[in-house]
PDB file of C-alpha atoms in Angstrom:
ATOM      1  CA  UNK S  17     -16.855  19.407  -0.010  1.00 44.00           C
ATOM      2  CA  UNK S  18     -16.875  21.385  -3.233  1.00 48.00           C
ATOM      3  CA  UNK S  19     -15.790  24.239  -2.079  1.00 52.00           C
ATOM      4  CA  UNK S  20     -13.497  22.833   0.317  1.00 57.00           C
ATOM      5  CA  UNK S  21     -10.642  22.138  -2.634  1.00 55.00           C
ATOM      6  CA  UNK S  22     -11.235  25.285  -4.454  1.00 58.00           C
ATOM      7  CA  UNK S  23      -8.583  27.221  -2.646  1.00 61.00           C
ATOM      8  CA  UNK S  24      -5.107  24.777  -1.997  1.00 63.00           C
ATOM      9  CA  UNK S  25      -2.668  27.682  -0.997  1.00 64.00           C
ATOM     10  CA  UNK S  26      -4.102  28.549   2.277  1.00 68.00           C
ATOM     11  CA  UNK S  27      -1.218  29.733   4.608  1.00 69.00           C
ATOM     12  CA  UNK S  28      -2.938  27.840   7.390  1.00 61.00           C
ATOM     13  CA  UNK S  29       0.139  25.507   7.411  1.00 62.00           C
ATOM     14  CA  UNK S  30       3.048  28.223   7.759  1.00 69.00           C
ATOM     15  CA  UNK S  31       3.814  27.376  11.288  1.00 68.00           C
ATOM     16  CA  UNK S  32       4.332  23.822  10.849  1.00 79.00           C
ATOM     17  CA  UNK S  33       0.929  22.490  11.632  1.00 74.00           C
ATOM     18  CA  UNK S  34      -1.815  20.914   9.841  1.00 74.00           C
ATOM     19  CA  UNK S  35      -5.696  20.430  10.497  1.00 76.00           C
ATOM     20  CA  UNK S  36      -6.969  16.810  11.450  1.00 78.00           C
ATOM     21  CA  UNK S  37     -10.467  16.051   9.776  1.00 84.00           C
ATOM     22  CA  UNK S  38     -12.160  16.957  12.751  1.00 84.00           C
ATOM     23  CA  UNK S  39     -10.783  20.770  12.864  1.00 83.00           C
ATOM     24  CA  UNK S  40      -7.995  20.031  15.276  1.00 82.00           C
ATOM     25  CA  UNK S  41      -4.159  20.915  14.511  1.00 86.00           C
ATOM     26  CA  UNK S  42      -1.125  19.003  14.929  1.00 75.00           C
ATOM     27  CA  UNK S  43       2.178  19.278  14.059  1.00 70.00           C
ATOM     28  CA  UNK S  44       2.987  18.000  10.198  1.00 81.00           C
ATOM     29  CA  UNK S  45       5.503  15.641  11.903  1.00 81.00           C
ATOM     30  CA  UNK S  46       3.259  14.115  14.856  1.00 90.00           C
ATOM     31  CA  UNK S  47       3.118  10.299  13.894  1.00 95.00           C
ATOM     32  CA  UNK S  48      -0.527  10.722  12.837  1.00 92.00           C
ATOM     33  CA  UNK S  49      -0.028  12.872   9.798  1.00 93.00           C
ATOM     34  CA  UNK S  50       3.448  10.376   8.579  1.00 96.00           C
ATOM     35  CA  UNK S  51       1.629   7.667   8.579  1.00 97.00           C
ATOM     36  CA  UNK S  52      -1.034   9.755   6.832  1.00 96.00           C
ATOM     37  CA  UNK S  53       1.763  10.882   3.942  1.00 96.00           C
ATOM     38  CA  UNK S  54       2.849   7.118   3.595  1.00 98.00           C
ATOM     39  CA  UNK S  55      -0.525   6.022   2.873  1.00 98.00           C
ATOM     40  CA  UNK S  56      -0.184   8.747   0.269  1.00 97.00           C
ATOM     41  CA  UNK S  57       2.551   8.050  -1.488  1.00 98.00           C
ATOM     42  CA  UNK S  58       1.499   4.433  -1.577  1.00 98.00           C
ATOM     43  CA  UNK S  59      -1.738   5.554  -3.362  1.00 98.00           C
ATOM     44  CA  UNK S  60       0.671   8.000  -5.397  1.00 98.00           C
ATOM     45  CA  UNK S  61       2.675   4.866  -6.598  1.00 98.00           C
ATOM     46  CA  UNK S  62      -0.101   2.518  -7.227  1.00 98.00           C
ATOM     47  CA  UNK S  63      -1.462   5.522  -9.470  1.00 98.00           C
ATOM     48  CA  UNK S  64       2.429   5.022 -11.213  1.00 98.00           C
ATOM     49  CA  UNK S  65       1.976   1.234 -11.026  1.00 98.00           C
ATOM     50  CA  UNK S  66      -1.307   1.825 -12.897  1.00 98.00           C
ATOM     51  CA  UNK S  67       0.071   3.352 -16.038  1.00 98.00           C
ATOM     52  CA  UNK S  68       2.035   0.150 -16.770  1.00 98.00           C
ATOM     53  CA  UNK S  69       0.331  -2.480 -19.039  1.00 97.00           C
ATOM     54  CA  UNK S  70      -1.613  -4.923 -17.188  1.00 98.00           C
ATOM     55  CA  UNK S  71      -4.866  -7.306 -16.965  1.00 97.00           C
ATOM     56  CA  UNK S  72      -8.263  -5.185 -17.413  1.00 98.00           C
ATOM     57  CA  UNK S  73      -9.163  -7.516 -14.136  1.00 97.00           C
ATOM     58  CA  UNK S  74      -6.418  -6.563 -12.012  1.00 98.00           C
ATOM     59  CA  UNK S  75      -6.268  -2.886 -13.094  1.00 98.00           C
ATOM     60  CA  UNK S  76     -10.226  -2.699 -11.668  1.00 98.00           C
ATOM     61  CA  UNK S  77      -8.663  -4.008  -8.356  1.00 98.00           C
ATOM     62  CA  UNK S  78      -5.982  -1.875  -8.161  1.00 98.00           C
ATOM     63  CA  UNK S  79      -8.348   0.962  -8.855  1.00 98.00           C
ATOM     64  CA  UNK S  80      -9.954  -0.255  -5.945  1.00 98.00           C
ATOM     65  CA  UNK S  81      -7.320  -0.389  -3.741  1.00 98.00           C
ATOM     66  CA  UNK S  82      -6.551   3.562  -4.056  1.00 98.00           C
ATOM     67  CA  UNK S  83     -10.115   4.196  -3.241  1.00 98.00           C
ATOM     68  CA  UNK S  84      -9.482   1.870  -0.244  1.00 98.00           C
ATOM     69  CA  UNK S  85      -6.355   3.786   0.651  1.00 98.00           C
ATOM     70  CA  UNK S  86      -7.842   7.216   0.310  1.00 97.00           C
ATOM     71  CA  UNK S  87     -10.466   5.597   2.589  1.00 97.00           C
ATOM     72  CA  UNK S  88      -7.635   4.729   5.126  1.00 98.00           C
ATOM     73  CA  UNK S  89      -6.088   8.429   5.032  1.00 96.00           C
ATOM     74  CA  UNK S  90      -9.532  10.021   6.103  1.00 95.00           C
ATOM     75  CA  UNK S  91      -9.548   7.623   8.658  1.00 96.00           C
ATOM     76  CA  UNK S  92      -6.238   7.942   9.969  1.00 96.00           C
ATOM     77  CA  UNK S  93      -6.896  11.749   9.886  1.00 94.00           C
ATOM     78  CA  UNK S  94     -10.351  11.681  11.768  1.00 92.00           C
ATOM     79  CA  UNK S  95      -9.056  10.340  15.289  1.00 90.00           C
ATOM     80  CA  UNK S  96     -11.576   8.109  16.508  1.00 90.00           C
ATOM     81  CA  UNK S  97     -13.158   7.531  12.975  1.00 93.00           C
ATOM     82  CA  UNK S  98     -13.305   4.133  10.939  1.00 95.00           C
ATOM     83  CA  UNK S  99     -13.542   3.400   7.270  1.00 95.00           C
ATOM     84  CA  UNK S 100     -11.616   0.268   6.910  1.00 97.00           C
ATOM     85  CA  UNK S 101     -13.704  -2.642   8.221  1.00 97.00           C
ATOM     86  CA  UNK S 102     -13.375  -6.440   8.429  1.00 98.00           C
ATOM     87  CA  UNK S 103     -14.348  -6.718   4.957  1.00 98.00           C
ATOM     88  CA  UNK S 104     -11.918  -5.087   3.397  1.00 98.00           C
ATOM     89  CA  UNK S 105      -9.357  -7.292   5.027  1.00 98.00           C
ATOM     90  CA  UNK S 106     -11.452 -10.369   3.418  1.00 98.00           C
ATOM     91  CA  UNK S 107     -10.929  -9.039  -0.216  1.00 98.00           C
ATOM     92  CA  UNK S 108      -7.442  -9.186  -0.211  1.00 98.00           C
ATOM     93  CA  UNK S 109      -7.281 -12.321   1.426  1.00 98.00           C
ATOM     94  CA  UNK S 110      -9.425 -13.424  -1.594  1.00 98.00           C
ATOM     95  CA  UNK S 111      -7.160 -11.369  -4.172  1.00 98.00           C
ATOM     96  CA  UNK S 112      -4.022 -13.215  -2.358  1.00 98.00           C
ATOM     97  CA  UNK S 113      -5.695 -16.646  -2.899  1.00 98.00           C
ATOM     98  CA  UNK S 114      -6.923 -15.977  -6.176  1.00 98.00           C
ATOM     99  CA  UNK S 115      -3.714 -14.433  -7.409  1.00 98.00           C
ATOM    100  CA  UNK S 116      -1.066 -17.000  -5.751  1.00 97.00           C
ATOM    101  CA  UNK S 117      -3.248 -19.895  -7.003  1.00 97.00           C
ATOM    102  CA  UNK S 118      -1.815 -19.028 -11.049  1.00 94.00           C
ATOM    103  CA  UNK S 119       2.060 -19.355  -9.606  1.00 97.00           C
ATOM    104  CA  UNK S 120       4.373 -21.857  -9.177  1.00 95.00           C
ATOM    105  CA  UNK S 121       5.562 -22.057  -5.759  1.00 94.00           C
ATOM    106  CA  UNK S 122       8.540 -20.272  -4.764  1.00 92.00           C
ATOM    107  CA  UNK S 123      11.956 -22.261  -3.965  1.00 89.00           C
ATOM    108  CA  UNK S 124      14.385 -19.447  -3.249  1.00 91.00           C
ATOM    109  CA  UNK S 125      14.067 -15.871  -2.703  1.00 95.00           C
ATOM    110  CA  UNK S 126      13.446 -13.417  -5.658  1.00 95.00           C
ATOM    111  CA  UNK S 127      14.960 -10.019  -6.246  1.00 95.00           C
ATOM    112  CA  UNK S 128      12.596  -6.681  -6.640  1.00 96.00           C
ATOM    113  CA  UNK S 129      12.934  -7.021 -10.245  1.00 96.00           C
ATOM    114  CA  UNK S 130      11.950  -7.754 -13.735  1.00 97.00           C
ATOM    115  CA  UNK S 131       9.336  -6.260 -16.198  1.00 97.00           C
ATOM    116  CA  UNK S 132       8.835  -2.429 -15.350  1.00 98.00           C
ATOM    117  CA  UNK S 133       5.064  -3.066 -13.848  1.00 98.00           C
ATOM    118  CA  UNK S 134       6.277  -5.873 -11.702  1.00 98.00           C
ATOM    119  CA  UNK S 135       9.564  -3.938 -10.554  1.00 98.00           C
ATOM    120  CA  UNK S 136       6.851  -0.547  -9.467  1.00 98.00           C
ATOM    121  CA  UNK S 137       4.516  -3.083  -7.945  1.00 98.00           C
ATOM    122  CA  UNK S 138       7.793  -4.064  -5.548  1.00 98.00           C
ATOM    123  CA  UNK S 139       8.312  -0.381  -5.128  1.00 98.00           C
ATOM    124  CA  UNK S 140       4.344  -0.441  -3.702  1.00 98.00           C
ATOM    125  CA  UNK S 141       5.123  -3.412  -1.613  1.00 98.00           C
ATOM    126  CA  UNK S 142       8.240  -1.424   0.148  1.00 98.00           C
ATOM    127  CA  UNK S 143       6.261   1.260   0.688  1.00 98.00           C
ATOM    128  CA  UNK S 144       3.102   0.007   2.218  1.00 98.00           C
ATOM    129  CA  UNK S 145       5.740  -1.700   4.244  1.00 98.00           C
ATOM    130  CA  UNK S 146       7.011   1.728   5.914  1.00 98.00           C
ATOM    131  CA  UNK S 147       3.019   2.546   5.811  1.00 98.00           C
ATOM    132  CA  UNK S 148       2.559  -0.607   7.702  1.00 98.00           C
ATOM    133  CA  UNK S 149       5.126   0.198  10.232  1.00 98.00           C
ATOM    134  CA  UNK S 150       3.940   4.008  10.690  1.00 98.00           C
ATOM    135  CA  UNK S 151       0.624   2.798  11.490  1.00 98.00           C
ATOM    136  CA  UNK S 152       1.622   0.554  13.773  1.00 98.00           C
ATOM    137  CA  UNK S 153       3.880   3.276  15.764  1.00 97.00           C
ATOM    138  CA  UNK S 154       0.487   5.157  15.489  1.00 97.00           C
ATOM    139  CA  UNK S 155      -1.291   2.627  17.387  1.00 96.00           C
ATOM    140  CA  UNK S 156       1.377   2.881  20.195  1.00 96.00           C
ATOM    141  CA  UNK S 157       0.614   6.638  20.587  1.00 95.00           C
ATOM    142  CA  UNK S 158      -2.709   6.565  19.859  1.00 93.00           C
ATOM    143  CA  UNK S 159      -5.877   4.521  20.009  1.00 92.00           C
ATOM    144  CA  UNK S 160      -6.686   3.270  16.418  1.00 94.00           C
ATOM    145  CA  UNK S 161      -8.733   0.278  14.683  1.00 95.00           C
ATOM    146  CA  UNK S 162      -6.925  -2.751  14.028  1.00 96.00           C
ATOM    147  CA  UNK S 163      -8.193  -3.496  10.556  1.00 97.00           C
ATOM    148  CA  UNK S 164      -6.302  -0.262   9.259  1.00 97.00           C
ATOM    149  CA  UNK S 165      -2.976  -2.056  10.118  1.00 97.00           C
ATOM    150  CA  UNK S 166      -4.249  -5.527   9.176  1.00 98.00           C
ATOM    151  CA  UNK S 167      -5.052  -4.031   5.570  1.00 98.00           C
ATOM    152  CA  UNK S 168      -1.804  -2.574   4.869  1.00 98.00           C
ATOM    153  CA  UNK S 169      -0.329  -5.829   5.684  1.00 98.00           C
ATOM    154  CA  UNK S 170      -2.339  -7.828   3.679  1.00 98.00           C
ATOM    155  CA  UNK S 171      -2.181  -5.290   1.121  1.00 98.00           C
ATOM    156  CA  UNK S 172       1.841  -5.382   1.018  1.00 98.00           C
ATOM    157  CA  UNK S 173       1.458  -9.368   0.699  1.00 98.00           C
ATOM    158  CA  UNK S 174      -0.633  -8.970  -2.362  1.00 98.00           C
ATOM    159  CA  UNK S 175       1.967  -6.743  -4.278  1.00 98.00           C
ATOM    160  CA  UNK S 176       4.658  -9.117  -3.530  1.00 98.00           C
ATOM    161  CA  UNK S 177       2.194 -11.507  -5.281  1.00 98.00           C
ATOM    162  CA  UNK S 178       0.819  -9.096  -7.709  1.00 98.00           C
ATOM    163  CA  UNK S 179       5.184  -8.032  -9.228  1.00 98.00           C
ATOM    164  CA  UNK S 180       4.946 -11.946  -9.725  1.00 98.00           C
ATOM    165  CA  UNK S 181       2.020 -11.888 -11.741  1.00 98.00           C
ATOM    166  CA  UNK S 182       2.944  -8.966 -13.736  1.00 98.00           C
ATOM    167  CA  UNK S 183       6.497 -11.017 -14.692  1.00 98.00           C
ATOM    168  CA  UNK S 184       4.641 -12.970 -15.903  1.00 97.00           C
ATOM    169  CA  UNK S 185       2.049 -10.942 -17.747  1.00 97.00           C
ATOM    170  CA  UNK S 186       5.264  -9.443 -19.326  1.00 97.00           C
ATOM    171  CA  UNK S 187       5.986 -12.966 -21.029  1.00 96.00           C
ATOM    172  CA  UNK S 188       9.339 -13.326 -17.846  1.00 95.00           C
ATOM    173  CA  UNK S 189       9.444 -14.927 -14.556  1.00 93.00           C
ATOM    174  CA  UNK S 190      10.677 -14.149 -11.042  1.00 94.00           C
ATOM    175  CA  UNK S 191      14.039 -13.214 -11.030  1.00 93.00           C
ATOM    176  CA  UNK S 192      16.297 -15.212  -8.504  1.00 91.00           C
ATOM    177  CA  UNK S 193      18.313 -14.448  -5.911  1.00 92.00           C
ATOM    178  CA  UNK S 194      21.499 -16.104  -6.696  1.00 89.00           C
ATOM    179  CA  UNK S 195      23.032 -17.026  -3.036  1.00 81.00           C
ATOM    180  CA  UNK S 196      25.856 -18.867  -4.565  1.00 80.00           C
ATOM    181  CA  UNK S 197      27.119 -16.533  -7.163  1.00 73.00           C
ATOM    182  CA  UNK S 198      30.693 -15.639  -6.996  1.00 68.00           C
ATOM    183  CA  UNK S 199      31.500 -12.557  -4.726  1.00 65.00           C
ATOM    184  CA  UNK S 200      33.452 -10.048  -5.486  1.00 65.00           C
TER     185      UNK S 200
END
């Protein structure tokens, strides 16, 4: 691959296509390559996320998790290909468990809010919802794995989870949607 990066500007894009990882084209807006870009910019806003203060523990698994996602884009762009297996699935279910074990249990619905790690980690959780749903229009164009679209939802679970934690790493709590508060 070394070589591969060492020229970005390559023109070959002009006309409004792209190249698929196995030396096809298709156009930049075919469903393939947005939900391609949305796994992107979740990976570009966990790498935000990541510059917040945070457990060394959960930092290590959020470094994971863009390594995962990167995984995801090659295999989204590689029709036919798979990367994200079973067992990926399995670790977040066993992030989720560990994770929602340490908080109290929710009695009303809480508002994307907060300390500044926790609010970014809801701005990852809205966006690997769109992910989510791009993948899933995917699979109704094309054939694709399931785990790819079982990951992302986990995945979008565990930062709902995750913005509680960090409120709480922050020395705050969830903040409260308040569904009687006067209106306007």
């Amino acid at each position: 691959m070394g070589n591969r990066l060492s020229k970005i500007a390559t023109r070959t894009g002009d006309a409004g296509t792209t190249g698929l990882g196995d030396g096809s084209r298709t156009d930049k807006d075919s469903v393939r390559i947005i939900a391609i870009g949305e796994v992107d910019e979740l990976n570009s806003h966990l790498g935000l996320l990541l510059c917040e203060d945070m457990p060394a523990d959960l930092r290590d698994e959020l470094v994971t998790i863009q390594h995962d996602l990167f995984d995801l884009g090659g295999e989204l762009c590689i029709p036919g290909y798979q990367m994200i297996k079973e067992a990926h699935v399995e670790r977040l279910d066993e992030l989720l468990a560990k994770y929602n074990a340490t908080l109290p249990p929710l009695t009303e619905f809480i508002l994307p809010a907060g300390s500044r790690a926790a609010a970014q980690a809801h701005v990852c959780r809205t966006v690997c919802r769109r992910a989510e749903r791009s993948i899933v229009t995917l699979g109704k164009a094309e054939t694709i794995h399931e785990h790819p679209r079982q990951y992302v939802n986990r995945l979008s679970d565990l930062l709902f989870v995750l913005s509680r934690v960090l409120n709480r790493y922050a020395g705050g709590s969830d903040v409260l949607w308040q569904h009687e508060r006067k209106r306007g």
